[in-house]
mmCIF file of C-alpha atoms in Angstrom:
data_model
loop_
_atom_site.group_PDB
_atom_site.id
_atom_site.type_symbol
_atom_site.label_atom_id
_atom_site.label_comp_id
_atom_site.label_asym_id
_atom_site.label_seq_id
_atom_site.Cartn_x
_atom_site.Cartn_y
_atom_site.Cartn_z
ATOM 1 C CA UNK A 1 -243.176 -63.595 110.761
ATOM 2 C CA UNK A 2 -240.375 -65.984 109.815
ATOM 3 C CA UNK A 3 -236.848 -64.818 110.595
ATOM 4 C CA UNK A 4 -234.317 -65.673 107.840
ATOM 5 C CA UNK A 5 -231.715 -68.273 108.894
ATOM 6 C CA UNK A 6 -228.811 -65.873 108.301
ATOM 7 C CA UNK A 7 -230.414 -63.245 110.546
ATOM 8 C CA UNK A 8 -230.899 -65.861 113.290
ATOM 9 C CA UNK A 9 -227.271 -66.948 112.874
ATOM 10 C CA UNK A 10 -226.035 -63.365 113.155
ATOM 11 C CA UNK A 11 -228.196 -62.759 116.238
ATOM 12 C CA UNK A 12 -226.911 -65.908 117.958
ATOM 13 C CA UNK A 13 -223.292 -65.017 117.248
ATOM 14 C CA UNK A 14 -223.741 -61.492 118.608
ATOM 15 C CA UNK A 15 -225.411 -62.778 121.785
ATOM 16 C CA UNK A 16 -222.621 -65.329 122.267
ATOM 17 C CA UNK A 17 -220.068 -62.512 121.987
ATOM 18 C CA UNK A 18 -221.528 -60.510 124.886
ATOM 19 C CA UNK A 19 -219.968 -62.618 127.711
ATOM 20 C CA UNK A 20 -216.626 -62.597 125.896
ATOM 21 C CA UNK A 21 -216.705 -58.812 125.594
ATOM 22 C CA UNK A 22 -217.579 -58.451 129.286
ATOM 23 C CA UNK A 23 -214.670 -60.700 130.213
ATOM 24 C CA UNK A 24 -212.326 -58.694 127.968
ATOM 25 C CA UNK A 25 -213.414 -55.437 129.614
ATOM 26 C CA UNK A 26 -212.752 -56.811 133.109
ATOM 27 C CA UNK A 27 -209.415 -58.452 132.269
ATOM 28 C CA UNK A 28 -208.154 -55.421 130.342
ATOM 29 C CA UNK A 29 -209.069 -53.106 133.192
ATOM 30 C CA UNK A 30 -207.207 -55.227 135.738
ATOM 31 C CA UNK A 31 -204.152 -55.789 133.540
ATOM 32 C CA UNK A 32 -203.714 -52.116 132.727
ATOM 33 C CA UNK A 33 -203.737 -51.308 136.441
ATOM 34 C CA UNK A 34 -200.983 -53.909 136.895
ATOM 35 C CA UNK A 35 -198.684 -52.211 134.362
ATOM 36 C CA UNK A 36 -195.475 -50.757 135.811
ATOM 37 C CA UNK A 37 -195.246 -46.992 136.049
ATOM 38 C CA UNK A 38 -197.587 -44.255 137.217
ATOM 39 C CA UNK A 39 -199.504 -42.261 134.589
ATOM 40 C CA UNK A 40 -199.776 -39.336 136.996
ATOM 41 C CA UNK A 41 -195.972 -39.141 137.299
ATOM 42 C CA UNK A 42 -195.579 -39.177 133.517
ATOM 43 C CA UNK A 43 -198.288 -36.577 133.006
ATOM 44 C CA UNK A 44 -196.901 -34.299 135.737
ATOM 45 C CA UNK A 45 -193.374 -34.288 134.309
ATOM 46 C CA UNK A 46 -189.939 -34.904 135.841
ATOM 47 C CA UNK A 47 -189.896 -31.605 137.773
ATOM 48 C CA UNK A 48 -193.241 -32.097 139.560
ATOM 49 C CA UNK A 49 -193.414 -32.390 143.330
ATOM 50 C CA UNK A 50 -195.463 -34.876 145.339
ATOM 51 C CA UNK A 51 -198.371 -32.463 145.760
ATOM 52 C CA UNK A 52 -198.684 -31.905 142.002
ATOM 53 C CA UNK A 53 -198.546 -35.636 141.332
ATOM 54 C CA UNK A 54 -201.233 -36.274 143.950
ATOM 55 C CA UNK A 55 -203.441 -33.579 142.416
ATOM 56 C CA UNK A 56 -203.110 -35.097 138.939
ATOM 57 C CA UNK A 57 -203.757 -38.572 140.307
ATOM 58 C CA UNK A 58 -206.964 -37.236 141.897
ATOM 59 C CA UNK A 59 -207.962 -35.529 138.638
ATOM 60 C CA UNK A 60 -207.449 -38.784 136.721
ATOM 61 C CA UNK A 61 -209.420 -40.745 139.323
ATOM 62 C CA UNK A 62 -206.457 -42.975 140.160
ATOM 63 C CA UNK A 63 -206.751 -42.304 143.908
ATOM 64 C CA UNK A 64 -210.058 -44.177 144.060
ATOM 65 C CA UNK A 65 -210.437 -47.875 144.796
ATOM 66 C CA UNK A 66 -210.392 -50.366 141.913
ATOM 67 C CA UNK A 67 -214.143 -51.114 142.144
ATOM 68 C CA UNK A 68 -214.918 -47.388 141.963
ATOM 69 C CA UNK A 69 -212.588 -46.932 139.000
ATOM 70 C CA UNK A 70 -214.167 -49.906 137.243
ATOM 71 C CA UNK A 71 -217.713 -48.664 137.751
ATOM 72 C CA UNK A 72 -216.693 -45.259 136.416
ATOM 73 C CA UNK A 73 -215.061 -46.902 133.409
ATOM 74 C CA UNK A 74 -218.134 -49.052 132.641
ATOM 75 C CA UNK A 75 -220.368 -46.005 133.006
ATOM 76 C CA UNK A 76 -218.232 -44.085 130.533
ATOM 77 C CA UNK A 77 -218.326 -47.039 128.105
ATOM 78 C CA UNK A 78 -222.113 -47.060 128.271
ATOM 79 C CA UNK A 79 -222.135 -43.461 127.020
ATOM 80 C CA UNK A 80 -219.520 -44.101 124.330
ATOM 81 C CA UNK A 81 -216.761 -42.330 126.250
ATOM 82 C CA UNK A 82 -213.446 -44.214 126.092
ATOM 83 C CA UNK A 83 -211.632 -41.546 128.078
ATOM 84 C CA UNK A 84 -208.849 -39.150 127.183
ATOM 85 C CA UNK A 85 -205.336 -40.225 126.282
ATOM 86 C CA UNK A 86 -202.775 -38.704 128.632
ATOM 87 C CA UNK A 87 -200.023 -39.101 126.019
ATOM 88 C CA UNK A 88 -201.785 -37.133 123.263
ATOM 89 C CA UNK A 89 -204.396 -35.170 125.194
ATOM 90 C CA UNK A 90 -207.068 -36.237 122.694
ATOM 91 C CA UNK A 91 -210.192 -38.364 123.261
ATOM 92 C CA UNK A 92 -209.334 -42.035 122.777
ATOM 93 C CA UNK A 93 -212.384 -42.626 120.582
ATOM 94 C CA UNK A 94 -211.303 -39.858 118.215
ATOM 95 C CA UNK A 95 -207.754 -41.228 118.063
ATOM 96 C CA UNK A 96 -209.043 -44.722 117.251
ATOM 97 C CA UNK A 97 -211.426 -43.446 114.572
ATOM 98 C CA UNK A 98 -208.565 -41.488 113.003
ATOM 99 C CA UNK A 99 -205.935 -44.254 113.136
ATOM 100 C CA UNK A 100 -207.989 -47.419 112.588
ATOM 101 C CA UNK A 101 -208.548 -46.891 108.821
ATOM 102 C CA UNK A 102 -204.767 -46.741 108.306
ATOM 103 C CA UNK A 103 -204.299 -50.126 109.997
ATOM 104 C CA UNK A 104 -207.253 -51.677 108.177
ATOM 105 C CA UNK A 105 -206.049 -50.362 104.818
ATOM 106 C CA UNK A 106 -202.627 -51.894 105.396
ATOM 107 C CA UNK A 107 -204.032 -55.209 106.641
ATOM 108 C CA UNK A 108 -206.578 -55.587 103.842
ATOM 109 C CA UNK A 109 -204.006 -54.720 101.185
ATOM 110 C CA UNK A 110 -201.661 -57.349 102.625
ATOM 111 C CA UNK A 111 -204.435 -59.949 102.711
ATOM 112 C CA UNK A 112 -205.354 -59.246 99.084
ATOM 113 C CA UNK A 113 -201.743 -59.814 98.068
ATOM 114 C CA UNK A 114 -201.470 -62.915 100.250
ATOM 115 C CA UNK A 115 -204.688 -64.497 98.972
ATOM 116 C CA UNK A 116 -203.836 -63.626 95.368
ATOM 117 C CA UNK A 117 -200.529 -65.485 95.706
ATOM 118 C CA UNK A 118 -201.239 -68.190 98.297
ATOM 119 C CA UNK A 119 -204.484 -69.670 96.966
ATOM 120 C CA UNK A 120 -203.283 -70.246 93.357
ATOM 121 C CA UNK A 121 -199.945 -71.466 94.695
ATOM 122 C CA UNK A 122 -201.645 -73.925 97.054
ATOM 123 C CA UNK A 123 -203.960 -75.170 94.312
ATOM 124 C CA UNK A 124 -201.091 -75.698 91.862
ATOM 125 C CA UNK A 125 -199.002 -77.416 94.530
ATOM 126 C CA UNK A 126 -201.873 -79.818 95.273
ATOM 127 C CA UNK A 127 -202.347 -80.679 91.600
ATOM 128 C CA UNK A 128 -198.622 -81.366 91.148
ATOM 129 C CA UNK A 129 -197.409 -83.084 94.353
ATOM 130 C CA UNK A 130 -193.628 -83.168 94.740
ATOM 131 C CA UNK A 131 -193.194 -81.059 91.590
ATOM 132 C CA UNK A 132 -191.290 -77.793 91.363
ATOM 133 C CA UNK A 133 -194.441 -75.810 92.186
ATOM 134 C CA UNK A 134 -194.971 -77.904 95.309
ATOM 135 C CA UNK A 135 -191.354 -77.316 96.373
ATOM 136 C CA UNK A 136 -191.751 -73.581 95.700
ATOM 137 C CA UNK A 137 -194.881 -73.574 97.862
ATOM 138 C CA UNK A 138 -193.029 -75.262 100.703
ATOM 139 C CA UNK A 139 -190.153 -72.784 100.404
ATOM 140 C CA UNK A 140 -192.529 -69.810 100.541
ATOM 141 C CA UNK A 141 -194.370 -71.276 103.527
ATOM 142 C CA UNK A 142 -191.111 -71.930 105.401
ATOM 143 C CA UNK A 143 -189.750 -68.463 104.649
ATOM 144 C CA UNK A 144 -192.996 -66.761 105.613
ATOM 145 C CA UNK A 145 -193.169 -68.545 108.950
ATOM 146 C CA UNK A 146 -189.457 -68.197 109.772
ATOM 147 C CA UNK A 147 -188.768 -64.545 108.943
ATOM 148 C CA UNK A 148 -189.926 -61.978 111.539
ATOM 149 C CA UNK A 149 -191.956 -59.116 110.095
ATOM 150 C CA UNK A 150 -189.588 -56.421 111.335
ATOM 151 C CA UNK A 151 -186.637 -58.170 109.641
ATOM 152 C CA UNK A 152 -188.559 -58.561 106.374
ATOM 153 C CA UNK A 153 -189.602 -54.911 106.503
ATOM 154 C CA UNK A 154 -186.088 -53.649 107.136
ATOM 155 C CA UNK A 155 -184.708 -55.896 104.378
ATOM 156 C CA UNK A 156 -187.258 -54.593 101.863
ATOM 157 C CA UNK A 157 -186.517 -50.996 102.858
ATOM 158 C CA UNK A 158 -182.777 -51.608 102.453
ATOM 159 C CA UNK A 159 -183.163 -53.193 99.013
ATOM 160 C CA UNK A 160 -185.935 -51.145 97.402
ATOM 161 C CA UNK A 161 -185.409 -47.768 99.075
ATOM 162 C CA UNK A 162 -181.717 -47.554 100.010
ATOM 163 C CA UNK A 163 -180.105 -49.602 97.218
ATOM 164 C CA UNK A 164 -182.504 -49.444 94.259
ATOM 165 C CA UNK A 165 -184.261 -46.160 95.079
ATOM 166 C CA UNK A 166 -187.551 -47.477 93.710
ATOM 167 C CA UNK A 167 -189.612 -47.028 96.869
ATOM 168 C CA UNK A 168 -190.333 -43.779 98.744
ATOM 169 C CA UNK A 169 -188.973 -43.104 102.214
ATOM 170 C CA UNK A 170 -190.724 -45.263 104.843
ATOM 171 C CA UNK A 171 -192.327 -42.298 106.585
ATOM 172 C CA UNK A 172 -196.081 -42.773 106.658
ATOM 173 C CA UNK A 173 -198.912 -42.998 104.166
ATOM 174 C CA UNK A 174 -198.065 -40.052 101.882
ATOM 175 C CA UNK A 175 -195.215 -37.894 100.638
ATOM 176 C CA UNK A 176 -194.627 -34.806 102.749
ATOM 177 C CA UNK A 177 -195.551 -32.594 99.776
ATOM 178 C CA UNK A 178 -198.904 -34.347 99.229
ATOM 179 C CA UNK A 179 -202.099 -33.455 101.054
ATOM 180 C CA UNK A 180 -204.398 -36.224 102.299
ATOM 181 C CA UNK A 181 -207.490 -36.755 100.141
ATOM 182 C CA UNK A 182 -210.868 -35.589 101.318
ATOM 183 C CA UNK A 183 -212.047 -37.898 104.083
ATOM 184 C CA UNK A 184 -214.781 -40.284 102.939
ATOM 185 C CA UNK A 185 -213.796 -43.772 104.075
ATOM 186 C CA UNK A 186 -210.487 -43.051 105.799
ATOM 187 C CA UNK A 187 -208.752 -45.352 103.298
ATOM 188 C CA UNK A 188 -206.414 -42.991 101.452
ATOM 189 C CA UNK A 189 -206.345 -45.052 98.261
ATOM 190 C CA UNK A 190 -210.133 -45.273 97.968
ATOM 191 C CA UNK A 191 -210.605 -41.622 98.938
ATOM 192 C CA UNK A 192 -208.022 -40.490 96.379
ATOM 193 C CA UNK A 193 -209.693 -42.540 93.642
ATOM 194 C CA UNK A 194 -213.124 -41.199 94.604
ATOM 195 C CA UNK A 195 -211.734 -37.672 94.384
ATOM 196 C CA UNK A 196 -210.116 -38.431 91.022
ATOM 197 C CA UNK A 197 -206.688 -37.403 92.315
ATOM 198 C CA UNK A 198 -204.352 -39.722 90.411
ATOM 199 C CA UNK A 199 -201.168 -38.161 91.809
ATOM 200 C CA UNK A 200 -202.217 -38.762 95.417
ATOM 201 C CA UNK A 201 -203.392 -42.298 94.559
ATOM 202 C CA UNK A 202 -199.960 -43.075 93.104
ATOM 203 C CA UNK A 203 -198.271 -41.710 96.209
ATOM 204 C CA UNK A 204 -200.537 -43.795 98.436
ATOM 205 C CA UNK A 205 -199.798 -46.953 96.423
ATOM 206 C CA UNK A 206 -196.063 -46.284 96.516
ATOM 207 C CA UNK A 207 -196.073 -45.893 100.307
ATOM 208 C CA UNK A 208 -198.439 -48.833 100.789
ATOM 209 C CA UNK A 209 -196.474 -51.302 98.656
ATOM 210 C CA UNK A 210 -193.585 -52.230 100.971
ATOM 211 C CA UNK A 211 -195.491 -52.451 104.290
ATOM 212 C CA UNK A 212 -198.301 -54.419 102.591
ATOM 213 C CA UNK A 213 -195.751 -56.764 100.990
ATOM 214 C CA UNK A 214 -194.016 -57.214 104.357
ATOM 215 C CA UNK A 215 -197.268 -58.193 106.028
ATOM 216 C CA UNK A 216 -198.320 -60.323 103.044
ATOM 217 C CA UNK A 217 -195.157 -62.443 103.269
ATOM 218 C CA UNK A 218 -196.062 -63.143 106.880
ATOM 219 C CA UNK A 219 -199.707 -64.013 106.169
ATOM 220 C CA UNK A 220 -199.507 -66.005 102.954
ATOM 221 C CA UNK A 221 -197.672 -68.943 104.560
ATOM 222 C CA UNK A 222 -200.608 -70.398 106.542
ATOM 223 C CA UNK A 223 -203.057 -69.647 103.706
ATOM 224 C CA UNK A 224 -200.913 -71.470 101.136
ATOM 225 C CA UNK A 225 -200.325 -74.399 103.480
ATOM 226 C CA UNK A 226 -204.028 -74.794 104.301
ATOM 227 C CA UNK A 227 -205.057 -74.415 100.639
ATOM 228 C CA UNK A 228 -202.612 -77.133 99.604
ATOM 229 C CA UNK A 229 -203.741 -79.506 102.371
ATOM 230 C CA UNK A 230 -207.463 -78.907 101.770
ATOM 231 C CA UNK A 231 -207.084 -79.325 98.006
ATOM 232 C CA UNK A 232 -205.127 -82.583 98.437
ATOM 233 C CA UNK A 233 -207.902 -83.943 100.641
ATOM 234 C CA UNK A 234 -210.622 -82.810 98.224
ATOM 235 C CA UNK A 235 -208.861 -84.197 95.154
ATOM 236 C CA UNK A 236 -208.559 -87.578 96.839
ATOM 237 C CA UNK A 237 -212.262 -87.736 97.710
ATOM 238 C CA UNK A 238 -214.800 -90.132 96.244
ATOM 239 C CA UNK A 239 -216.915 -87.419 94.604
ATOM 240 C CA UNK A 240 -213.888 -86.195 92.618
ATOM 241 C CA UNK A 241 -213.284 -89.691 91.288
ATOM 242 C CA UNK A 242 -216.978 -89.877 90.381
ATOM 243 C CA UNK A 243 -216.769 -86.521 88.579
ATOM 244 C CA UNK A 244 -213.753 -87.735 86.608
ATOM 245 C CA UNK A 245 -215.536 -90.945 85.703
ATOM 246 C CA UNK A 246 -218.499 -88.880 84.487
ATOM 247 C CA UNK A 247 -216.213 -87.194 81.963
ATOM 248 C CA UNK A 248 -216.246 -83.681 83.417
ATOM 249 C CA UNK A 249 -213.445 -81.366 82.318
ATOM 250 C CA UNK A 250 -210.358 -81.048 84.510
ATOM 251 C CA UNK A 251 -210.929 -77.323 84.924
ATOM 252 C CA UNK A 252 -214.516 -77.807 86.085
ATOM 253 C CA UNK A 253 -213.536 -80.541 88.522
ATOM 254 C CA UNK A 254 -210.710 -78.447 89.947
ATOM 255 C CA UNK A 255 -212.569 -75.147 90.367
ATOM 256 C CA UNK A 256 -216.246 -76.018 90.807
ATOM 257 C CA UNK A 257 -215.930 -79.175 92.897
ATOM 258 C CA UNK A 258 -212.503 -79.453 94.536
ATOM 259 C CA UNK A 259 -211.781 -75.793 95.268
ATOM 260 C CA UNK A 260 -215.270 -75.019 96.542
ATOM 261 C CA UNK A 261 -215.152 -77.939 98.960
ATOM 262 C CA UNK A 262 -211.667 -76.871 100.097
ATOM 263 C CA UNK A 263 -212.716 -73.295 100.802
ATOM 264 C CA UNK A 264 -214.204 -73.823 104.280
ATOM 265 C CA UNK A 265 -210.887 -74.524 106.069
ATOM 266 C CA UNK A 266 -209.223 -71.832 103.938
ATOM 267 C CA UNK A 267 -211.806 -69.241 105.055
ATOM 268 C CA UNK A 268 -211.268 -70.284 108.677
ATOM 269 C CA UNK A 269 -207.527 -69.860 108.244
ATOM 270 C CA UNK A 270 -208.082 -66.502 106.562
ATOM 271 C CA UNK A 271 -210.008 -65.283 109.599
ATOM 272 C CA UNK A 272 -207.235 -66.391 111.932
ATOM 273 C CA UNK A 273 -204.621 -64.797 109.677
ATOM 274 C CA UNK A 274 -206.525 -61.524 109.709
ATOM 275 C CA UNK A 275 -206.333 -61.548 113.511
ATOM 276 C CA UNK A 276 -202.609 -62.333 113.425
ATOM 277 C CA UNK A 277 -202.045 -59.587 110.856
ATOM 278 C CA UNK A 278 -203.645 -56.974 113.088
ATOM 279 C CA UNK A 279 -201.224 -58.024 115.824
ATOM 280 C CA UNK A 280 -198.232 -58.071 113.470
ATOM 281 C CA UNK A 281 -199.225 -54.595 112.323
ATOM 282 C CA UNK A 282 -197.546 -53.209 115.428
ATOM 283 C CA UNK A 283 -194.036 -54.050 114.213
ATOM 284 C CA UNK A 284 -194.739 -53.175 110.577
ATOM 285 C CA UNK A 285 -196.183 -49.811 111.534
ATOM 286 C CA UNK A 286 -193.118 -49.030 113.606
ATOM 287 C CA UNK A 287 -190.711 -49.932 110.787
ATOM 288 C CA UNK A 288 -192.572 -47.824 108.212
ATOM 289 C CA UNK A 289 -193.751 -45.027 110.560
ATOM 290 C CA UNK A 290 -197.310 -45.976 109.665
ATOM 291 C CA UNK A 291 -199.798 -43.921 111.727
ATOM 292 C CA UNK A 292 -202.064 -46.821 112.642
ATOM 293 C CA UNK A 293 -203.679 -48.141 115.764
ATOM 294 C CA UNK A 294 -200.835 -50.572 116.474
ATOM 295 C CA UNK A 295 -198.175 -47.896 116.895
ATOM 296 C CA UNK A 296 -200.661 -45.910 118.990
ATOM 297 C CA UNK A 297 -201.085 -48.879 121.344
ATOM 298 C CA UNK A 298 -197.319 -49.341 121.734
ATOM 299 C CA UNK A 299 -196.835 -45.689 122.624
ATOM 300 C CA UNK A 300 -199.682 -45.935 125.130
ATOM 301 C CA UNK A 301 -198.178 -49.031 126.769
ATOM 302 C CA UNK A 302 -194.818 -47.309 127.240
ATOM 303 C CA UNK A 303 -196.374 -44.518 129.343
ATOM 304 C CA UNK A 304 -199.076 -46.666 131.019
ATOM 305 C CA UNK A 305 -201.838 -44.742 129.280
ATOM 306 C CA UNK A 306 -204.760 -46.709 130.705
ATOM 307 C CA UNK A 307 -207.532 -45.189 128.602
ATOM 308 C CA UNK A 308 -205.673 -45.644 125.314
ATOM 309 C CA UNK A 309 -204.689 -49.260 126.042
ATOM 310 C CA UNK A 310 -208.213 -50.177 127.122
ATOM 311 C CA UNK A 311 -209.675 -48.482 124.052
ATOM 312 C CA UNK A 312 -207.267 -50.355 121.785
ATOM 313 C CA UNK A 313 -208.031 -53.779 123.301
ATOM 314 C CA UNK A 314 -211.782 -53.152 123.226
ATOM 315 C CA UNK A 315 -211.598 -52.080 119.585
ATOM 316 C CA UNK A 316 -209.643 -55.199 118.649
ATOM 317 C CA UNK A 317 -212.151 -57.380 120.508
ATOM 318 C CA UNK A 318 -215.043 -55.817 118.603
ATOM 319 C CA UNK A 319 -213.189 -56.337 115.330
ATOM 320 C CA UNK A 320 -212.662 -60.016 116.135
ATOM 321 C CA UNK A 321 -216.356 -60.451 116.975
ATOM 322 C CA UNK A 322 -217.376 -58.842 113.685
ATOM 323 C CA UNK A 323 -214.775 -60.908 111.844
ATOM 324 C CA UNK A 324 -216.128 -64.160 113.288
ATOM 325 C CA UNK A 325 -219.632 -63.090 112.295
ATOM 326 C CA UNK A 326 -218.486 -62.416 108.734
ATOM 327 C CA UNK A 327 -216.760 -65.819 108.610
ATOM 328 C CA UNK A 328 -219.911 -67.590 109.819
ATOM 329 C CA UNK A 329 -222.011 -65.836 107.182
ATOM 330 C CA UNK A 330 -219.401 -66.635 104.531
ATOM 331 C CA UNK A 331 -219.715 -70.305 105.456
ATOM 332 C CA UNK A 332 -223.408 -70.195 104.554
ATOM 333 C CA UNK A 333 -222.535 -68.744 101.139
ATOM 334 C CA UNK A 334 -220.008 -71.516 100.459
ATOM 335 C CA UNK A 335 -222.209 -74.280 101.907
ATOM 336 C CA UNK A 336 -225.876 -73.165 102.254
ATOM 337 C CA UNK A 337 -226.663 -76.205 104.412
ATOM 338 C CA UNK A 338 -224.769 -74.651 107.328
ATOM 339 C CA UNK A 339 -227.209 -71.755 107.516
ATOM 340 C CA UNK A 340 -230.047 -74.193 108.250
ATOM 341 C CA UNK A 341 -228.392 -75.684 111.333
ATOM 342 C CA UNK A 342 -229.821 -74.555 114.651
#
């Protein structure tokens, strides 16, 4: 039985990710134990005596040696148990499942906005070097790289919520008078549309607009810059000159030949930007009180919540592995020859 090339590629990428995941588990475990503060002291409260703190430390397993704690942690991971968060009292896995869709919805919305603006802007800038579009592209790239996300978010809130009154209060994913849609995907916008609830969908869009725009301004800069550079290189290639000499239309040359050949570095950049956006989510979620996984990780770090921090890092590592797999498979769609390489 012949295994399809894409299946072999996916299998190789997953096997290559196993050592990386093992290293992440070990490093995360050691780094969380090096964090300042004692979770047992936080959990016991300011009025607890030494005996109560020692009892809680024993209950949490923190009085054992590091090798024993690590073996217990790996054993729990093997059964799908990420532990219990001491800051919320809930299982970490349940918290991640509940909060992760909010972060992914925000990140994907921002990437859609960024790609929708950056790719056409980069293409136009490459076709008109040193023109006003090219200068506008450079300005957007410079602004996107220079402005911190928390500053951009606060500025947008000040202008569109405080001054203009167009945007809702930056307090989560929905108005306080609206009920969340029935859970299907965890993405409020998709769930509201599936339920046919137009009012909730409008509320979700209104609350999603400013945080998604904040994150999009941060992510579109590298996408626009890479699109412009890749298109300039493609348009100066020999095959483009041959296509022009053959009498092909400008539109066909630009879209079918130049843009398709420029997509590989753009897709690579898009994967990197997605990773950066998940990290930048932390600040955006704090500014807009967005109940995502980033704000959950920050709160866990403050109180040295080992289980929550480890669960967050492991989740992000798995997302990056899946993202790299998707990028590799996307390469084979853009250039089928890559799927045949062993």
